[in-house]
PDB file of C-alpha atoms in Angstrom:
ATOM      1  CA  MET Z   1      -0.035  -0.020  -0.036  1.00 70.00           C
ATOM      2  CA  ILE Z   2       1.300   3.353  -0.962  1.00 78.00           C
ATOM      3  CA  ILE Z   3       0.734   5.895   1.918  1.00 85.00           C
ATOM      4  CA  LYS Z   4       3.224   8.804   0.573  1.00 83.00           C
ATOM      5  CA  GLY Z   5       0.958  11.408  -0.984  1.00 85.00           C
ATOM      6  CA  LEU Z   6      -2.310   9.680   0.273  1.00 91.00           C
ATOM      7  CA  LEU Z   7      -3.692  12.890   1.813  1.00 94.00           C
ATOM      8  CA  ALA Z   8      -3.409  14.831  -1.578  1.00 92.00           C
ATOM      9  CA  SER Z   9      -5.554  11.882  -3.471  1.00 93.00           C
ATOM     10  CA  MET Z  10      -8.264  12.296  -0.849  1.00 95.00           C
ATOM     11  CA  PRO Z  11     -11.648  13.607  -1.904  1.00 96.00           C
ATOM     12  CA  ARG Z  12     -11.988  17.497  -1.443  1.00 96.00           C
ATOM     13  CA  GLN Z  13     -14.373  17.175   1.327  1.00 97.00           C
ATOM     14  CA  PHE Z  14     -12.003  14.836   3.547  1.00 97.00           C
ATOM     15  CA  ARG Z  15      -8.748  17.234   2.768  1.00 97.00           C
ATOM     16  CA  LEU Z  16     -11.560  20.091   4.076  1.00 98.00           C
ATOM     17  CA  PHE Z  17     -12.132  18.010   7.155  1.00 98.00           C
ATOM     18  CA  VAL Z  18      -8.488  17.688   7.935  1.00 98.00           C
ATOM     19  CA  ILE Z  19      -7.870  21.464   7.362  1.00 98.00           C
ATOM     20  CA  PHE Z  20     -10.539  22.356   9.821  1.00 98.00           C
ATOM     21  CA  PHE Z  21      -9.163  19.842  12.046  1.00 98.00           C
ATOM     22  CA  VAL Z  22      -5.798  21.044  12.051  1.00 98.00           C
ATOM     23  CA  LEU Z  23      -6.870  24.714  12.489  1.00 98.00           C
ATOM     24  CA  VAL Z  24      -8.993  23.933  15.244  1.00 98.00           C
ATOM     25  CA  LEU Z  25      -6.319  21.989  17.123  1.00 98.00           C
ATOM     26  CA  ASN Z  26      -3.799  24.806  16.749  1.00 98.00           C
ATOM     27  CA  LEU Z  27      -6.581  27.173  18.307  1.00 98.00           C
ATOM     28  CA  GLY Z  28      -6.417  24.694  21.208  1.00 96.00           C
ATOM     29  CA  PHE Z  29      -3.005  24.558  21.332  1.00 96.00           C
ATOM     30  CA  PHE Z  30      -2.143  28.046  21.331  1.00 95.00           C
ATOM     31  CA  THR Z  31      -5.037  28.843  23.982  1.00 96.00           C
ATOM     32  CA  GLY Z  32      -2.678  26.656  25.847  1.00 93.00           C
ATOM     33  CA  PHE Z  33       0.600  28.359  24.760  1.00 92.00           C
ATOM     34  CA  ASN Z  34      -1.002  31.847  25.771  1.00 94.00           C
ATOM     35  CA  PHE Z  35      -1.534  30.207  29.338  1.00 93.00           C
ATOM     36  CA  VAL Z  36       2.025  29.625  29.252  1.00 91.00           C
ATOM     37  CA  ARG Z  37       2.641  33.043  28.257  1.00 91.00           C
ATOM     38  CA  VAL Z  38       0.691  34.542  31.104  1.00 91.00           C
ATOM     39  CA  THR Z  39       2.192  32.433  33.930  1.00 89.00           C
ATOM     40  CA  THR Z  40       5.975  32.454  32.802  1.00 89.00           C
ATOM     41  CA  SER Z  41       6.106  35.539  30.989  1.00 88.00           C
ATOM     42  CA  MET Z  42       8.086  33.440  28.252  1.00 89.00           C
ATOM     43  CA  ASN Z  43      11.413  33.456  29.998  1.00 92.00           C
ATOM     44  CA  ALA Z  44      13.381  31.174  32.399  1.00 92.00           C
ATOM     45  CA  SER Z  45      12.940  32.998  35.689  1.00 89.00           C
ATOM     46  CA  GLY Z  46       9.200  33.008  34.999  1.00 89.00           C
ATOM     47  CA  ILE Z  47       9.300  29.061  34.641  1.00 92.00           C
ATOM     48  CA  GLU Z  48      11.193  28.913  37.752  1.00 90.00           C
ATOM     49  CA  GLN Z  49       9.107  30.950  39.708  1.00 91.00           C
ATOM     50  CA  ASN Z  50       5.817  29.028  38.217  1.00 89.00           C
ATOM     51  CA  TYR Z  51       6.915  25.811  39.388  1.00 92.00           C
ATOM     52  CA  LEU Z  52       9.067  26.508  42.556  1.00 90.00           C
ATOM     53  CA  GLY Z  53       7.637  29.717  43.963  1.00 87.00           C
ATOM     54  CA  ASN Z  54       9.186  33.071  44.459  1.00 84.00           C
ATOM     55  CA  GLU Z  55       8.110  33.554  48.219  1.00 80.00           C
ATOM     56  CA  MET Z  56      11.571  34.702  48.845  1.00 79.00           C
ATOM     57  CA  ASP Z  57      11.539  37.794  46.828  1.00 74.00           C
ATOM     58  CA  GLU Z  58      10.233  40.773  48.537  1.00 75.00           C
ATOM     59  CA  ASP Z  59       9.959  43.115  45.432  1.00 76.00           C
ATOM     60  CA  ALA Z  60       7.959  40.247  43.528  1.00 71.00           C
ATOM     61  CA  ASP Z  61       4.894  42.036  41.856  1.00 77.00           C
ATOM     62  CA  GLU Z  62       3.057  38.822  41.946  1.00 80.00           C
ATOM     63  CA  MET Z  63       3.361  35.956  44.812  1.00 82.00           C
ATOM     64  CA  HIS Z  64       3.677  32.205  43.542  1.00 83.00           C
ATOM     65  CA  PHE Z  65       4.364  29.694  45.697  1.00 88.00           C
ATOM     66  CA  LYS Z  66       5.907  26.089  44.959  1.00 92.00           C
ATOM     67  CA  LYS Z  67       3.565  23.840  43.296  1.00 94.00           C
ATOM     68  CA  SER Z  68       2.745  20.469  45.382  1.00 95.00           C
ATOM     69  CA  GLU Z  69       4.041  17.218  43.906  1.00 96.00           C
ATOM     70  CA  GLN Z  70       0.707  16.424  43.215  1.00 97.00           C
ATOM     71  CA  GLU Z  71      -0.005  19.375  41.003  1.00 96.00           C
ATOM     72  CA  VAL Z  72       3.124  18.923  39.120  1.00 96.00           C
ATOM     73  CA  LEU Z  73       2.680  15.117  38.579  1.00 97.00           C
ATOM     74  CA  THR Z  74      -0.943  15.853  37.275  1.00 97.00           C
ATOM     75  CA  LEU Z  75       0.120  18.476  34.846  1.00 96.00           C
ATOM     76  CA  ILE Z  76       2.806  16.013  33.424  1.00 97.00           C
ATOM     77  CA  HIS Z  77       0.577  13.412  33.275  1.00 98.00           C
ATOM     78  CA  ASN Z  78      -2.259  15.357  31.329  1.00 97.00           C
ATOM     79  CA  HIS Z  79       0.201  17.095  29.110  1.00 97.00           C
ATOM     80  CA  ILE Z  80       2.241  13.967  28.185  1.00 98.00           C
ATOM     81  CA  LEU Z  81      -1.085  11.663  27.397  1.00 98.00           C
ATOM     82  CA  SER Z  82      -2.908  14.708  25.531  1.00 97.00           C
ATOM     83  CA  LEU Z  83       0.025  16.311  23.497  1.00 98.00           C
ATOM     84  CA  SER Z  84       1.215  12.394  22.648  1.00 98.00           C
ATOM     85  CA  LEU Z  85      -2.170  11.970  20.733  1.00 98.00           C
ATOM     86  CA  ILE Z  86      -2.088  15.333  19.369  1.00 98.00           C
ATOM     87  CA  PHE Z  87       1.383  14.479  17.695  1.00 98.00           C
ATOM     88  CA  PHE Z  88       0.547  11.057  17.021  1.00 98.00           C
ATOM     89  CA  VAL Z  89      -2.568  12.552  15.022  1.00 98.00           C
ATOM     90  CA  LEU Z  90      -0.309  14.769  13.133  1.00 98.00           C
ATOM     91  CA  GLY Z  91       2.263  12.664  12.274  1.00 98.00           C
ATOM     92  CA  ALA Z  92      -0.251  10.113  10.772  1.00 97.00           C
ATOM     93  CA  LEU Z  93      -1.354  12.886   8.653  1.00 98.00           C
ATOM     94  CA  LEU Z  94       2.235  14.405   7.676  1.00 98.00           C
ATOM     95  CA  TYR Z  95       2.920  10.940   6.992  1.00 96.00           C
ATOM     96  CA  MET Z  96       0.466  10.637   4.338  1.00 96.00           C
ATOM     97  CA  THR Z  97       1.998  13.975   2.269  1.00 96.00           C
ATOM     98  CA  HIS Z  98       4.658  14.465  -0.201  1.00 93.00           C
ATOM     99  CA  VAL Z  99       6.856  16.305   2.349  1.00 95.00           C
ATOM    100  CA  PRO Z 100      10.821  14.932   1.777  1.00 94.00           C
ATOM    101  CA  TYR Z 101      12.014  11.994   3.670  1.00 94.00           C
ATOM    102  CA  LYS Z 102      14.481  13.628   5.714  1.00 97.00           C
ATOM    103  CA  LEU Z 103      12.121  16.545   7.005  1.00 97.00           C
ATOM    104  CA  LYS Z 104       9.157  14.039   7.510  1.00 97.00           C
ATOM    105  CA  SER Z 105      11.554  11.751   9.806  1.00 97.00           C
ATOM    106  CA  PHE Z 106      12.559  14.912  11.860  1.00 98.00           C
ATOM    107  CA  LEU Z 107       9.109  15.891  12.110  1.00 98.00           C
ATOM    108  CA  LEU Z 108       7.518  12.383  13.067  1.00 98.00           C
ATOM    109  CA  PHE Z 109      10.108  12.175  16.172  1.00 98.00           C
ATOM    110  CA  GLU Z 110      11.157  15.582  17.397  1.00 98.00           C
ATOM    111  CA  PRO Z 111       7.797  16.486  18.921  1.00 98.00           C
ATOM    112  CA  PHE Z 112       7.973  13.381  21.221  1.00 98.00           C
ATOM    113  CA  VAL Z 113      11.574  14.117  22.187  1.00 98.00           C
ATOM    114  CA  SER Z 114      10.317  17.782  23.075  1.00 98.00           C
ATOM    115  CA  LEU Z 115       7.615  16.535  24.817  1.00 98.00           C
ATOM    116  CA  ILE Z 116       9.783  14.284  27.241  1.00 98.00           C
ATOM    117  CA  LEU Z 117      12.184  17.137  27.760  1.00 98.00           C
ATOM    118  CA  THR Z 118       9.746  19.471  28.352  1.00 97.00           C
ATOM    119  CA  PHE Z 119       7.657  17.812  30.661  1.00 97.00           C
ATOM    120  CA  GLY Z 120      10.386  15.639  32.299  1.00 97.00           C
ATOM    121  CA  GLY Z 121      12.186  18.440  32.551  1.00 97.00           C
ATOM    122  CA  ILE Z 122       9.308  20.435  34.594  1.00 96.00           C
ATOM    123  CA  TYR Z 123       9.933  17.050  37.156  1.00 97.00           C
ATOM    124  CA  ILE Z 124      13.509  17.701  37.326  1.00 97.00           C
ATOM    125  CA  LEU Z 125      13.351  21.424  37.641  1.00 97.00           C
ATOM    126  CA  TRP Z 126      10.835  20.785  40.351  1.00 96.00           C
ATOM    127  CA  LYS Z 127      13.130  18.497  42.199  1.00 97.00           C
ATOM    128  CA  GLY Z 128      15.828  21.191  42.262  1.00 94.00           C
ATOM    129  CA  VAL Z 129      17.792  21.300  39.196  1.00 97.00           C
ATOM    130  CA  ILE Z 130      17.367  24.680  38.324  1.00 96.00           C
ATOM    131  CA  TRP Z 131      19.362  25.040  35.105  1.00 97.00           C
ATOM    132  CA  PHE Z 132      16.645  22.801  33.437  1.00 96.00           C
ATOM    133  CA  LYS Z 133      14.838  25.868  32.933  1.00 96.00           C
ATOM    134  CA  TYR Z 134      16.713  26.254  29.735  1.00 97.00           C
ATOM    135  CA  VAL Z 135      15.957  22.764  28.543  1.00 97.00           C
ATOM    136  CA  ILE Z 136      12.390  23.211  29.355  1.00 97.00           C
ATOM    137  CA  MET Z 137      12.351  26.589  27.515  1.00 96.00           C
ATOM    138  CA  LEU Z 138      14.455  25.038  24.164  1.00 97.00           C
ATOM    139  CA  SER Z 139      12.413  21.936  23.944  1.00 97.00           C
ATOM    140  CA  GLY Z 140       9.080  23.821  24.553  1.00 96.00           C
ATOM    141  CA  MET Z 141      10.290  26.255  21.441  1.00 96.00           C
ATOM    142  CA  ALA Z 142      10.922  23.178  19.377  1.00 98.00           C
ATOM    143  CA  MET Z 143       7.735  21.518  20.205  1.00 97.00           C
ATOM    144  CA  VAL Z 144       5.775  24.448  19.170  1.00 97.00           C
ATOM    145  CA  PHE Z 145       7.924  25.297  15.889  1.00 97.00           C
ATOM    146  CA  SER Z 146       7.525  21.418  14.864  1.00 98.00           C
ATOM    147  CA  LEU Z 147       3.432  21.701  15.370  1.00 98.00           C
ATOM    148  CA  LEU Z 148       3.359  24.808  13.296  1.00 98.00           C
ATOM    149  CA  LEU Z 149       5.414  23.245  10.601  1.00 98.00           C
ATOM    150  CA  MET Z 150       3.660  20.199  10.684  1.00 98.00           C
ATOM    151  CA  SER Z 151       0.240  21.762  10.701  1.00 98.00           C
ATOM    152  CA  ALA Z 152       1.510  24.298   7.804  1.00 98.00           C
ATOM    153  CA  LEU Z 153       2.740  21.181   5.773  1.00 98.00           C
ATOM    154  CA  ILE Z 154      -0.528  19.416   6.152  1.00 98.00           C
ATOM    155  CA  ILE Z 155      -2.796  22.125   5.514  1.00 98.00           C
ATOM    156  CA  TRP Z 156      -0.552  22.767   2.089  1.00 97.00           C
ATOM    157  CA  SER Z 157      -1.175  19.325   0.875  1.00 96.00           C
ATOM    158  CA  CYS Z 158      -4.724  19.480   1.542  1.00 96.00           C
ATOM    159  CA  LEU Z 159      -5.121  22.734  -0.045  1.00 96.00           C
ATOM    160  CA  PHE Z 160      -2.784  22.467  -2.993  1.00 94.00           C
ATOM    161  CA  PRO Z 161      -3.091  18.411  -3.822  1.00 89.00           C
ATOM    162  CA  LYS Z 162      -1.746  19.102  -7.526  1.00 76.00           C
ATOM    163  CA  ARG Z 163       1.569  21.054  -6.110  1.00 67.00           C
ATOM    164  CA  THR Z 164       2.722  18.544  -3.765  1.00 57.00           C
ATOM    165  CA  GLU Z 165       2.465  15.414  -5.945  1.00 55.00           C
ATOM    166  CA  GLY Z 166       5.937  13.712  -6.190  1.00 53.00           C
TER     167      GLY Z 166
END
């Protein structure tokens, strides 16, 4: 069975269904990303404060307390389960495109590595390995970039099926 290019050969209605799915999925993902922006200010010290608190900083604008182990484990559990399913579905759709082999191979596996580094890193940070906040930041950015690129390539393949044939 030939899977490469299968998405472009699907009926228009199915390709529109995929486009709407990917767009709504991105809406949900970036709503969560906006939550990260609000809670961490998108910087390393914000990540640290969000999980470890800032009670000792008398000049802090907003007081944060260290999250409990239950809170951290719940956050990690929920995100790894849900995001792994999201990246599985996007990966399956990407697999059915004419994206070049090396790029496709990278995008199929990179989000899972970033997922483990980001959310495993949150636990490691919470356990006191402070420098891991930089790993969390970089792997989180890689995960977002992968989602955007996968989404764009899938939508492109659905919108322009004749241009994507190999």
